[in-house]
Amino acid sequence: MQTQTRTLVTTDQEMERQQLIDALGIQFDPTTVVRLIGVLNPLPPKDLVSYLQILDVVKGFYVEGQDFIIIFQGTTDQLNIFINEAPHQIGAERRPFLIGAPIQDETQLHNRYLQLRREIARQYFFETAAGLRMMLPDTQQDTPLTLPSYSEVKKALDGVDLATFSAWLSQQFEAMKRANASDLLARQFALVVLLVLSDRLTAFDNKSAVITMINHATDVSEIKAQLQRVAKLAAQQGNQQFSRNVVAMRHIIQTRYSEQLSLAMVASELHLNAVYLGQLFKQEVGRSFAQFLNDYRVDVAVDLLRDSDQDIGQIAETVGYQNSSYFYKLFKKQTGMSPGDYRKAGVLSSC
């Protein structure tokens, strides 16, 4: 039965699907509702198995990793009884109990399964320890949650101390959790925070490693801990006071980043030796002129991908790159995502 259930929800083959529906005794009719239910890591699992095996409303179940995937068919009253009488260890007070949206016909089974898997992953990522969640039907949507821009995050963190930063960061992730944000949007938000923090650092050798960690973290605590370490490093380095020439160079980059800037061009404008100016810039800023220029252009592109309708090629030109492939490579190195993936994940609603 477990093998049949697993195959039914994971297959998209119509003939095989119908045979499995008949074998499990599932009927799609107006009197009862078919749903997929996920139970996260029930302890001990044998108690849940014993409970599921005696119920007619449970048409099938199987274990996926540490979680249970259940096919339920019954009325609303039967669903409430099913939840309320479940072993206490896996009830709403102790373990997340995820109830999928109604399934109208067999063609929706696979998509409902994928939806449930995404929600299970989200619950683990945001470290939900308890509670009952009803998934939204296709006809309902939460208000879309929009990713804050680089400029908004930079403004929010301006002058913020380490303790305040930690509290602010926790509040942001908690708000995402309440709004049913995906783990992808939370990771994307963390990358924007990292970009803002890294701009404050004159020495930051492991930025790529932090980006990789954010994109592969199993839960939000890992991401918060890493960002807090970067914030602590920024606080230790303090506010850098730049010399007059370096201030002028930064101003040129921040106001003329769309131009074909080079160190030699800027040095000529400032009537200074290019080698001397490059060494001075790297000594004070912690990055070469070219690195700072590329980083700033990517920061601007982050906002354009969120706030404009320009295609990626146009955005590349807007921030100063004639070669879209080179822009793509730099953007992915800086954020861990391609520009297209970043834009797609920028505004996400709940499952």
mmCIF file of C-alpha atoms in Angstrom:
data_model
loop_
_atom_site.group_PDB
_atom_site.id
_atom_site.type_symbol
_atom_site.label_atom_id
_atom_site.label_comp_id
_atom_site.label_asym_id
_atom_site.label_seq_id
_atom_site.Cartn_x
_atom_site.Cartn_y
_atom_site.Cartn_z
ATOM 1 C CA MET A 1 0.000 0.000 0.000
ATOM 2 C CA GLN A 2 2.817 2.402 0.798
ATOM 3 C CA THR A 3 4.437 1.669 -2.563
ATOM 4 C CA GLN A 4 1.137 2.236 -4.373
ATOM 5 C CA THR A 5 0.552 5.507 -2.535
ATOM 6 C CA ARG A 6 4.040 6.813 -3.259
ATOM 7 C CA THR A 7 3.771 5.912 -6.933
ATOM 8 C CA LEU A 8 0.315 7.495 -7.254
ATOM 9 C CA VAL A 9 1.299 10.941 -5.976
ATOM 10 C CA THR A 10 4.669 11.059 -7.705
ATOM 11 C CA THR A 11 3.642 9.786 -11.159
ATOM 12 C CA ASP A 12 2.276 11.829 -14.030
ATOM 13 C CA GLN A 13 1.328 8.777 -16.144
ATOM 14 C CA GLU A 14 -2.445 8.785 -16.622
ATOM 15 C CA MET A 15 -2.963 5.055 -17.169
ATOM 16 C CA GLU A 16 -0.837 4.015 -14.197
ATOM 17 C CA ARG A 17 -2.499 6.683 -12.042
ATOM 18 C CA GLN A 18 -6.013 5.381 -12.724
ATOM 19 C CA GLN A 19 -5.023 1.806 -11.876
ATOM 20 C CA LEU A 20 -3.564 2.924 -8.542
ATOM 21 C CA ILE A 21 -6.642 5.025 -7.709
ATOM 22 C CA ASP A 22 -8.836 1.948 -8.213
ATOM 23 C CA ALA A 23 -6.493 -0.229 -6.146
ATOM 24 C CA LEU A 24 -6.550 2.203 -3.209
ATOM 25 C CA GLY A 25 -10.317 2.746 -3.377
ATOM 26 C CA ILE A 26 -10.175 6.500 -3.941
ATOM 27 C CA GLN A 27 -13.316 8.146 -5.359
ATOM 28 C CA PHE A 28 -13.647 11.719 -6.541
ATOM 29 C CA ASP A 29 -17.240 12.691 -5.783
ATOM 30 C CA PRO A 30 -19.041 15.760 -4.347
ATOM 31 C CA THR A 31 -19.879 14.153 -0.974
ATOM 32 C CA THR A 32 -16.310 13.731 0.272
ATOM 33 C CA VAL A 33 -13.067 15.610 -0.305
ATOM 34 C CA VAL A 34 -9.706 14.095 -1.215
ATOM 35 C CA ARG A 35 -6.677 15.810 0.306
ATOM 36 C CA LEU A 36 -2.995 15.133 0.824
ATOM 37 C CA ILE A 37 -1.820 15.568 4.413
ATOM 38 C CA GLY A 38 1.750 15.813 5.618
ATOM 39 C CA VAL A 39 2.867 15.065 9.160
ATOM 40 C CA LEU A 40 6.370 16.261 9.996
ATOM 41 C CA ASN A 41 8.610 13.855 11.883
ATOM 42 C CA PRO A 42 6.055 12.185 14.200
ATOM 43 C CA LEU A 43 7.552 10.717 17.355
ATOM 44 C CA PRO A 44 7.273 7.801 17.767
ATOM 45 C CA PRO A 45 6.242 7.022 14.168
ATOM 46 C CA LYS A 46 4.775 3.616 15.051
ATOM 47 C CA ASP A 47 1.943 5.290 16.967
ATOM 48 C CA LEU A 48 0.905 7.178 13.850
ATOM 49 C CA VAL A 49 1.170 4.034 11.713
ATOM 50 C CA SER A 50 -1.138 2.156 14.079
ATOM 51 C CA TYR A 51 -3.634 5.030 13.976
ATOM 52 C CA LEU A 52 -3.623 5.357 10.179
ATOM 53 C CA GLN A 53 -4.049 1.627 9.553
ATOM 54 C CA ILE A 54 -7.478 1.451 11.236
ATOM 55 C CA LEU A 55 -9.149 4.415 9.494
ATOM 56 C CA ASP A 56 -11.375 4.097 6.416
ATOM 57 C CA VAL A 57 -10.816 7.778 5.594
ATOM 58 C CA VAL A 58 -7.095 7.086 5.092
ATOM 59 C CA LYS A 59 -6.801 5.689 1.583
ATOM 60 C CA GLY A 60 -3.046 5.378 1.681
ATOM 61 C CA PHE A 61 0.126 6.669 3.295
ATOM 62 C CA TYR A 62 3.871 6.291 3.088
ATOM 63 C CA VAL A 63 6.997 7.597 4.791
ATOM 64 C CA GLU A 64 9.175 10.070 2.899
ATOM 65 C CA GLY A 65 12.374 10.699 4.820
ATOM 66 C CA GLN A 66 11.136 11.370 8.349
ATOM 67 C CA ASP A 67 7.718 12.647 7.258
ATOM 68 C CA PHE A 68 4.392 10.973 6.490
ATOM 69 C CA ILE A 69 2.428 11.669 3.298
ATOM 70 C CA ILE A 70 -1.241 10.663 3.684
ATOM 71 C CA ILE A 71 -4.131 10.435 1.207
ATOM 72 C CA PHE A 72 -7.303 11.383 3.081
ATOM 73 C CA GLN A 73 -10.863 11.191 1.760
ATOM 74 C CA GLY A 74 -13.735 12.400 3.919
ATOM 75 C CA THR A 75 -16.001 15.221 5.031
ATOM 76 C CA THR A 76 -14.924 18.265 6.996
ATOM 77 C CA ASP A 77 -16.255 16.690 10.196
ATOM 78 C CA GLN A 78 -14.267 13.520 9.522
ATOM 79 C CA LEU A 79 -11.176 15.618 8.900
ATOM 80 C CA ASN A 80 -11.583 17.388 12.242
ATOM 81 C CA ILE A 81 -12.051 14.069 14.038
ATOM 82 C CA PHE A 82 -9.011 12.657 12.266
ATOM 83 C CA ILE A 83 -6.855 15.529 13.505
ATOM 84 C CA ASN A 84 -8.271 15.736 17.019
ATOM 85 C CA GLU A 85 -7.985 12.013 17.697
ATOM 86 C CA ALA A 86 -4.496 11.612 16.271
ATOM 87 C CA PRO A 87 -1.849 10.448 18.769
ATOM 88 C CA HIS A 88 -0.835 13.419 20.917
ATOM 89 C CA GLN A 89 2.771 13.236 19.758
ATOM 90 C CA ILE A 90 1.756 14.212 16.240
ATOM 91 C CA GLY A 91 -1.183 16.477 17.012
ATOM 92 C CA ALA A 92 -1.426 20.213 16.476
ATOM 93 C CA GLU A 93 0.126 20.918 19.878
ATOM 94 C CA ARG A 94 3.357 19.100 19.153
ATOM 95 C CA ARG A 95 4.030 18.575 15.451
ATOM 96 C CA PRO A 96 3.153 20.512 12.298
ATOM 97 C CA PHE A 97 0.168 18.913 10.603
ATOM 98 C CA LEU A 98 -0.050 20.176 7.021
ATOM 99 C CA ILE A 99 -3.392 19.778 5.273
ATOM 100 C CA GLY A 100 -3.374 20.147 1.527
ATOM 101 C CA ALA A 101 -5.967 21.925 -0.565
ATOM 102 C CA PRO A 102 -8.942 19.911 -1.885
ATOM 103 C CA ILE A 103 -8.205 17.725 -4.905
ATOM 104 C CA GLN A 104 -11.008 17.872 -7.463
ATOM 105 C CA ASP A 105 -9.816 15.065 -9.734
ATOM 106 C CA GLU A 106 -6.904 12.700 -10.287
ATOM 107 C CA THR A 107 -5.072 15.118 -12.580
ATOM 108 C CA GLN A 108 -4.389 17.408 -9.581
ATOM 109 C CA LEU A 109 -2.751 14.736 -7.418
ATOM 110 C CA HIS A 110 0.821 15.240 -8.581
ATOM 111 C CA ASN A 111 0.722 19.042 -8.362
ATOM 112 C CA ARG A 112 -0.824 18.874 -4.892
ATOM 113 C CA TYR A 113 1.996 16.548 -3.869
ATOM 114 C CA LEU A 114 4.624 18.996 -5.156
ATOM 115 C CA GLN A 115 2.843 21.804 -3.303
ATOM 116 C CA LEU A 116 2.883 19.775 -0.081
ATOM 117 C CA ARG A 117 6.588 18.979 -0.461
ATOM 118 C CA ARG A 118 7.389 22.673 -0.893
ATOM 119 C CA GLU A 119 5.391 23.502 2.218
ATOM 120 C CA ILE A 120 7.118 20.785 4.257
ATOM 121 C CA ALA A 121 10.501 22.158 3.180
ATOM 122 C CA ARG A 122 9.359 25.677 4.126
ATOM 123 C CA GLN A 123 8.239 24.561 7.577
ATOM 124 C CA TYR A 124 11.612 22.944 8.257
ATOM 125 C CA PHE A 125 13.473 25.982 6.928
ATOM 126 C CA PHE A 126 11.585 28.379 9.198
ATOM 127 C CA GLU A 127 11.856 25.841 12.061
ATOM 128 C CA THR A 128 8.158 25.520 12.775
ATOM 129 C CA ALA A 129 7.867 23.356 15.871
ATOM 130 C CA ALA A 130 4.097 23.177 16.258
ATOM 131 C CA GLY A 131 0.810 24.245 14.813
ATOM 132 C CA LEU A 132 -1.784 23.300 12.252
ATOM 133 C CA ARG A 133 -1.682 24.816 8.766
ATOM 134 C CA MET A 134 -4.461 24.696 6.196
ATOM 135 C CA MET A 135 -3.033 25.185 2.727
ATOM 136 C CA LEU A 136 -4.711 27.735 0.497
ATOM 137 C CA PRO A 137 -6.867 26.435 -2.365
ATOM 138 C CA ASP A 138 -5.958 27.530 -5.867
ATOM 139 C CA THR A 139 -8.724 30.140 -5.789
ATOM 140 C CA GLN A 140 -7.167 32.021 -2.871
ATOM 141 C CA GLN A 141 -3.891 33.881 -2.506
ATOM 142 C CA ASP A 142 -2.151 35.803 0.187
ATOM 143 C CA THR A 143 -0.937 39.325 -0.566
ATOM 144 C CA PRO A 144 2.357 38.881 -2.442
ATOM 145 C CA LEU A 145 5.421 39.468 -0.301
ATOM 146 C CA THR A 146 7.919 41.722 -2.063
ATOM 147 C CA LEU A 147 11.648 41.417 -1.546
ATOM 148 C CA PRO A 148 13.139 44.614 -0.040
ATOM 149 C CA SER A 149 15.489 46.408 -2.381
ATOM 150 C CA TYR A 150 19.187 46.915 -1.768
ATOM 151 C CA SER A 151 18.521 50.618 -1.153
ATOM 152 C CA GLU A 152 15.779 49.885 1.392
ATOM 153 C CA VAL A 153 17.946 47.430 3.335
ATOM 154 C CA LYS A 154 20.899 49.827 3.254
ATOM 155 C CA LYS A 155 18.717 52.618 4.644
ATOM 156 C CA ALA A 156 17.262 50.334 7.342
ATOM 157 C CA LEU A 157 20.746 49.335 8.522
ATOM 158 C CA ASP A 158 22.271 52.798 8.430
ATOM 159 C CA GLY A 159 23.798 53.479 11.849
ATOM 160 C CA VAL A 160 22.408 50.260 13.363
ATOM 161 C CA ASP A 161 24.522 48.602 16.080
ATOM 162 C CA LEU A 162 25.099 44.854 16.373
ATOM 163 C CA ALA A 163 22.397 44.175 18.969
ATOM 164 C CA THR A 164 19.818 46.136 17.020
ATOM 165 C CA PHE A 165 20.853 44.366 13.809
ATOM 166 C CA SER A 166 20.276 40.928 15.371
ATOM 167 C CA ALA A 167 16.813 41.936 16.576
ATOM 168 C CA TRP A 168 15.965 43.500 13.205
ATOM 169 C CA LEU A 169 17.111 40.395 11.325
ATOM 170 C CA SER A 170 14.991 38.089 13.495
ATOM 171 C CA GLN A 171 11.966 40.329 12.970
ATOM 172 C CA GLN A 172 12.402 40.222 9.196
ATOM 173 C CA PHE A 173 12.544 36.434 9.062
ATOM 174 C CA GLU A 174 9.623 36.108 11.460
ATOM 175 C CA ALA A 175 7.553 38.415 9.241
ATOM 176 C CA MET A 176 8.425 36.236 6.235
ATOM 177 C CA LYS A 177 7.370 33.135 8.119
ATOM 178 C CA ARG A 178 3.999 34.677 9.050
ATOM 179 C CA ALA A 179 3.467 35.781 5.454
ATOM 180 C CA ASN A 180 4.120 32.222 4.182
ATOM 181 C CA ALA A 181 7.201 33.297 2.278
ATOM 182 C CA SER A 182 9.203 30.596 0.546
ATOM 183 C CA ASP A 183 12.687 29.622 1.668
ATOM 184 C CA LEU A 184 13.935 30.954 -1.694
ATOM 185 C CA LEU A 185 12.694 34.460 -0.932
ATOM 186 C CA ALA A 186 14.254 34.291 2.547
ATOM 187 C CA ARG A 187 17.606 33.283 1.044
ATOM 188 C CA GLN A 188 17.321 36.092 -1.491
ATOM 189 C CA PHE A 189 16.657 38.594 1.284
ATOM 190 C CA ALA A 190 19.729 37.289 3.139
ATOM 191 C CA LEU A 191 21.857 37.863 0.038
ATOM 192 C CA VAL A 192 20.711 41.482 -0.149
ATOM 193 C CA VAL A 193 21.632 41.945 3.529
ATOM 194 C CA LEU A 194 25.027 40.385 2.810
ATOM 195 C CA LEU A 195 25.616 42.823 -0.064
ATOM 196 C CA VAL A 196 24.886 45.755 2.242
ATOM 197 C CA LEU A 197 27.138 44.438 5.015
ATOM 198 C CA SER A 198 29.990 43.581 2.663
ATOM 199 C CA ASP A 199 30.067 47.162 1.390
ATOM 200 C CA ARG A 200 31.067 48.204 4.911
ATOM 201 C CA LEU A 201 34.019 45.836 5.062
ATOM 202 C CA THR A 202 37.553 46.727 4.038
ATOM 203 C CA ALA A 203 38.618 43.083 4.400
ATOM 204 C CA PHE A 204 36.202 40.261 3.511
ATOM 205 C CA ASP A 205 37.946 37.267 1.997
ATOM 206 C CA ASN A 206 35.226 34.619 2.369
ATOM 207 C CA LYS A 207 32.233 36.329 0.764
ATOM 208 C CA SER A 208 31.822 33.512 -1.778
ATOM 209 C CA ALA A 209 31.730 30.958 1.041
ATOM 210 C CA VAL A 210 29.023 32.940 2.843
ATOM 211 C CA ILE A 211 26.950 33.135 -0.359
ATOM 212 C CA THR A 212 27.241 29.365 -0.788
ATOM 213 C CA MET A 213 26.204 28.808 2.825
ATOM 214 C CA ILE A 214 23.126 31.026 2.438
ATOM 215 C CA ASN A 215 22.024 29.173 -0.684
ATOM 216 C CA HIS A 216 22.464 25.757 0.946
ATOM 217 C CA ALA A 217 21.481 26.401 4.595
ATOM 218 C CA THR A 218 18.999 23.873 5.971
ATOM 219 C CA ASP A 219 17.204 26.389 8.168
ATOM 220 C CA VAL A 220 16.920 30.065 8.929
ATOM 221 C CA SER A 221 19.059 29.835 12.096
ATOM 222 C CA GLU A 222 22.133 28.996 10.012
ATOM 223 C CA ILE A 223 21.572 32.045 7.842
ATOM 224 C CA LYS A 224 21.009 34.370 10.803
ATOM 225 C CA ALA A 225 24.166 33.126 12.533
ATOM 226 C CA GLN A 226 26.267 33.710 9.423
ATOM 227 C CA LEU A 227 24.896 37.211 8.813
ATOM 228 C CA GLN A 228 25.439 38.093 12.464
ATOM 229 C CA ARG A 229 29.102 37.045 12.128
ATOM 230 C CA VAL A 230 29.496 39.288 9.083
ATOM 231 C CA ALA A 231 27.762 42.161 10.923
ATOM 232 C CA LYS A 232 30.110 41.676 13.874
ATOM 233 C CA LEU A 233 33.099 41.826 11.531
ATOM 234 C CA ALA A 234 31.755 45.058 10.019
ATOM 235 C CA ALA A 235 31.281 46.536 13.489
ATOM 236 C CA GLN A 236 34.849 45.614 14.468
ATOM 237 C CA GLN A 237 36.282 47.282 11.389
ATOM 238 C CA GLY A 238 34.292 50.423 12.179
ATOM 239 C CA ASN A 239 33.476 53.323 9.889
ATOM 240 C CA GLN A 240 36.366 53.884 7.523
ATOM 241 C CA GLN A 241 37.481 57.476 7.010
ATOM 242 C CA PHE A 242 38.579 57.884 3.406
ATOM 243 C CA SER A 243 41.101 60.345 2.045
ATOM 244 C CA ARG A 244 39.966 63.142 -0.267
ATOM 245 C CA ASN A 245 41.109 61.334 -3.420
ATOM 246 C CA VAL A 246 39.385 58.067 -2.503
ATOM 247 C CA VAL A 247 36.176 59.950 -1.651
ATOM 248 C CA ALA A 248 36.346 61.511 -5.118
ATOM 249 C CA MET A 249 36.855 58.102 -6.745
ATOM 250 C CA ARG A 250 33.916 56.559 -4.887
ATOM 251 C CA HIS A 251 31.735 59.508 -5.876
ATOM 252 C CA ILE A 252 32.642 59.060 -9.551
ATOM 253 C CA ILE A 253 31.705 55.363 -9.396
ATOM 254 C CA GLN A 254 28.421 56.004 -7.574
ATOM 255 C CA THR A 255 27.288 58.736 -9.962
ATOM 256 C CA ARG A 256 28.771 57.540 -13.274
ATOM 257 C CA TYR A 257 28.706 53.743 -12.966
ATOM 258 C CA SER A 258 26.859 53.473 -16.304
ATOM 259 C CA GLU A 259 29.863 54.917 -18.162
ATOM 260 C CA GLN A 260 32.858 52.920 -19.395
ATOM 261 C CA LEU A 261 34.966 53.853 -16.383
ATOM 262 C CA SER A 262 38.572 52.806 -15.889
ATOM 263 C CA LEU A 263 41.193 53.555 -13.295
ATOM 264 C CA ALA A 264 43.327 55.329 -15.900
ATOM 265 C CA MET A 265 40.413 57.570 -16.903
ATOM 266 C CA VAL A 266 39.628 58.521 -13.306
ATOM 267 C CA ALA A 267 43.292 59.111 -12.499
ATOM 268 C CA SER A 268 43.549 61.432 -15.493
ATOM 269 C CA GLU A 269 40.509 63.410 -14.329
ATOM 270 C CA LEU A 270 42.012 63.759 -10.855
ATOM 271 C CA HIS A 271 45.460 64.591 -12.287
ATOM 272 C CA LEU A 272 47.098 61.749 -10.355
ATOM 273 C CA ASN A 273 49.248 58.731 -11.175
ATOM 274 C CA ALA A 274 47.044 55.679 -11.904
ATOM 275 C CA VAL A 275 49.315 53.180 -10.106
ATOM 276 C CA TYR A 276 49.487 55.347 -6.996
ATOM 277 C CA LEU A 277 45.733 55.964 -7.054
ATOM 278 C CA GLY A 278 44.935 52.271 -7.465
ATOM 279 C CA GLN A 279 47.142 51.319 -4.513
ATOM 280 C CA LEU A 280 45.624 54.050 -2.360
ATOM 281 C CA PHE A 281 42.073 52.977 -3.223
ATOM 282 C CA LYS A 282 42.689 49.317 -2.407
ATOM 283 C CA GLN A 283 44.481 50.183 0.830
ATOM 284 C CA GLU A 284 41.571 52.272 2.117
ATOM 285 C CA VAL A 285 38.563 50.476 0.606
ATOM 286 C CA GLY A 286 39.835 46.899 0.774
ATOM 287 C CA ARG A 287 38.976 46.242 -2.878
ATOM 288 C CA SER A 288 40.514 47.283 -6.141
ATOM 289 C CA PHE A 289 38.910 50.056 -8.177
ATOM 290 C CA ALA A 290 37.586 47.474 -10.663
ATOM 291 C CA GLN A 291 36.176 45.246 -7.909
ATOM 292 C CA PHE A 292 34.414 48.161 -6.234
ATOM 293 C CA LEU A 293 32.977 49.292 -9.573
ATOM 294 C CA ASN A 294 31.676 45.796 -10.375
ATOM 295 C CA ASP A 295 30.204 45.385 -6.889
ATOM 296 C CA TYR A 296 28.437 48.738 -7.087
ATOM 297 C CA ARG A 297 27.021 47.970 -10.523
ATOM 298 C CA VAL A 298 25.608 44.665 -9.251
ATOM 299 C CA ASP A 299 24.048 46.472 -6.267
ATOM 300 C CA VAL A 300 22.261 48.813 -8.692
ATOM 301 C CA ALA A 301 21.231 45.872 -10.883
ATOM 302 C CA VAL A 302 19.646 44.151 -7.863
ATOM 303 C CA ASP A 303 17.234 47.065 -7.504
ATOM 304 C CA LEU A 304 16.574 47.303 -11.248
ATOM 305 C CA LEU A 305 15.695 43.614 -11.449
ATOM 306 C CA ARG A 306 13.131 44.146 -8.719
ATOM 307 C CA ASP A 307 11.760 47.576 -9.630
ATOM 308 C CA SER A 308 11.948 47.874 -13.437
ATOM 309 C CA ASP A 309 10.529 46.060 -16.452
ATOM 310 C CA GLN A 310 13.803 46.263 -18.374
ATOM 311 C CA ASP A 311 15.063 42.976 -19.756
ATOM 312 C CA ILE A 312 18.358 41.666 -18.477
ATOM 313 C CA GLY A 313 20.311 42.877 -21.499
ATOM 314 C CA GLN A 314 18.999 46.412 -20.998
ATOM 315 C CA ILE A 315 19.858 46.291 -17.294
ATOM 316 C CA ALA A 316 23.396 45.167 -18.150
ATOM 317 C CA GLU A 317 23.788 48.222 -20.412
ATOM 318 C CA THR A 318 22.185 50.531 -17.833
ATOM 319 C CA VAL A 319 24.768 49.615 -15.202
ATOM 320 C CA GLY A 320 27.687 49.894 -17.616
ATOM 321 C CA TYR A 321 28.167 46.512 -19.319
ATOM 322 C CA GLN A 322 28.000 46.135 -23.093
ATOM 323 C CA ASN A 323 28.558 42.391 -22.732
ATOM 324 C CA SER A 324 25.514 40.682 -21.166
ATOM 325 C CA SER A 325 27.408 37.433 -20.626
ATOM 326 C CA TYR A 326 30.042 39.219 -18.560
ATOM 327 C CA PHE A 327 27.304 40.894 -16.505
ATOM 328 C CA TYR A 328 25.625 37.504 -15.983
ATOM 329 C CA LYS A 329 28.900 36.012 -14.730
ATOM 330 C CA LEU A 330 29.585 38.883 -12.321
ATOM 331 C CA PHE A 331 26.029 38.949 -10.999
ATOM 332 C CA LYS A 332 26.054 35.222 -10.258
ATOM 333 C CA LYS A 333 29.423 35.485 -8.533
ATOM 334 C CA GLN A 334 28.157 38.360 -6.381
ATOM 335 C CA THR A 335 24.747 36.888 -5.433
ATOM 336 C CA GLY A 336 24.922 33.164 -6.079
ATOM 337 C CA MET A 337 21.984 33.482 -8.542
ATOM 338 C CA SER A 338 21.633 34.326 -12.183
ATOM 339 C CA PRO A 339 19.866 37.638 -12.938
ATOM 340 C CA GLY A 340 16.885 35.707 -14.345
ATOM 341 C CA ASP A 341 16.532 33.498 -11.271
ATOM 342 C CA TYR A 342 16.889 36.522 -9.009
ATOM 343 C CA ARG A 343 14.106 38.370 -10.796
ATOM 344 C CA LYS A 344 11.771 35.349 -10.840
ATOM 345 C CA ALA A 345 12.063 34.913 -7.082
ATOM 346 C CA GLY A 346 11.761 38.627 -6.296
ATOM 347 C CA VAL A 347 7.992 38.697 -5.735
ATOM 348 C CA LEU A 348 6.517 35.474 -4.374
ATOM 349 C CA SER A 349 3.177 34.700 -2.820
ATOM 350 C CA SER A 350 2.408 31.766 -0.577
ATOM 351 C CA CYS A 351 1.896 28.220 -1.828
#
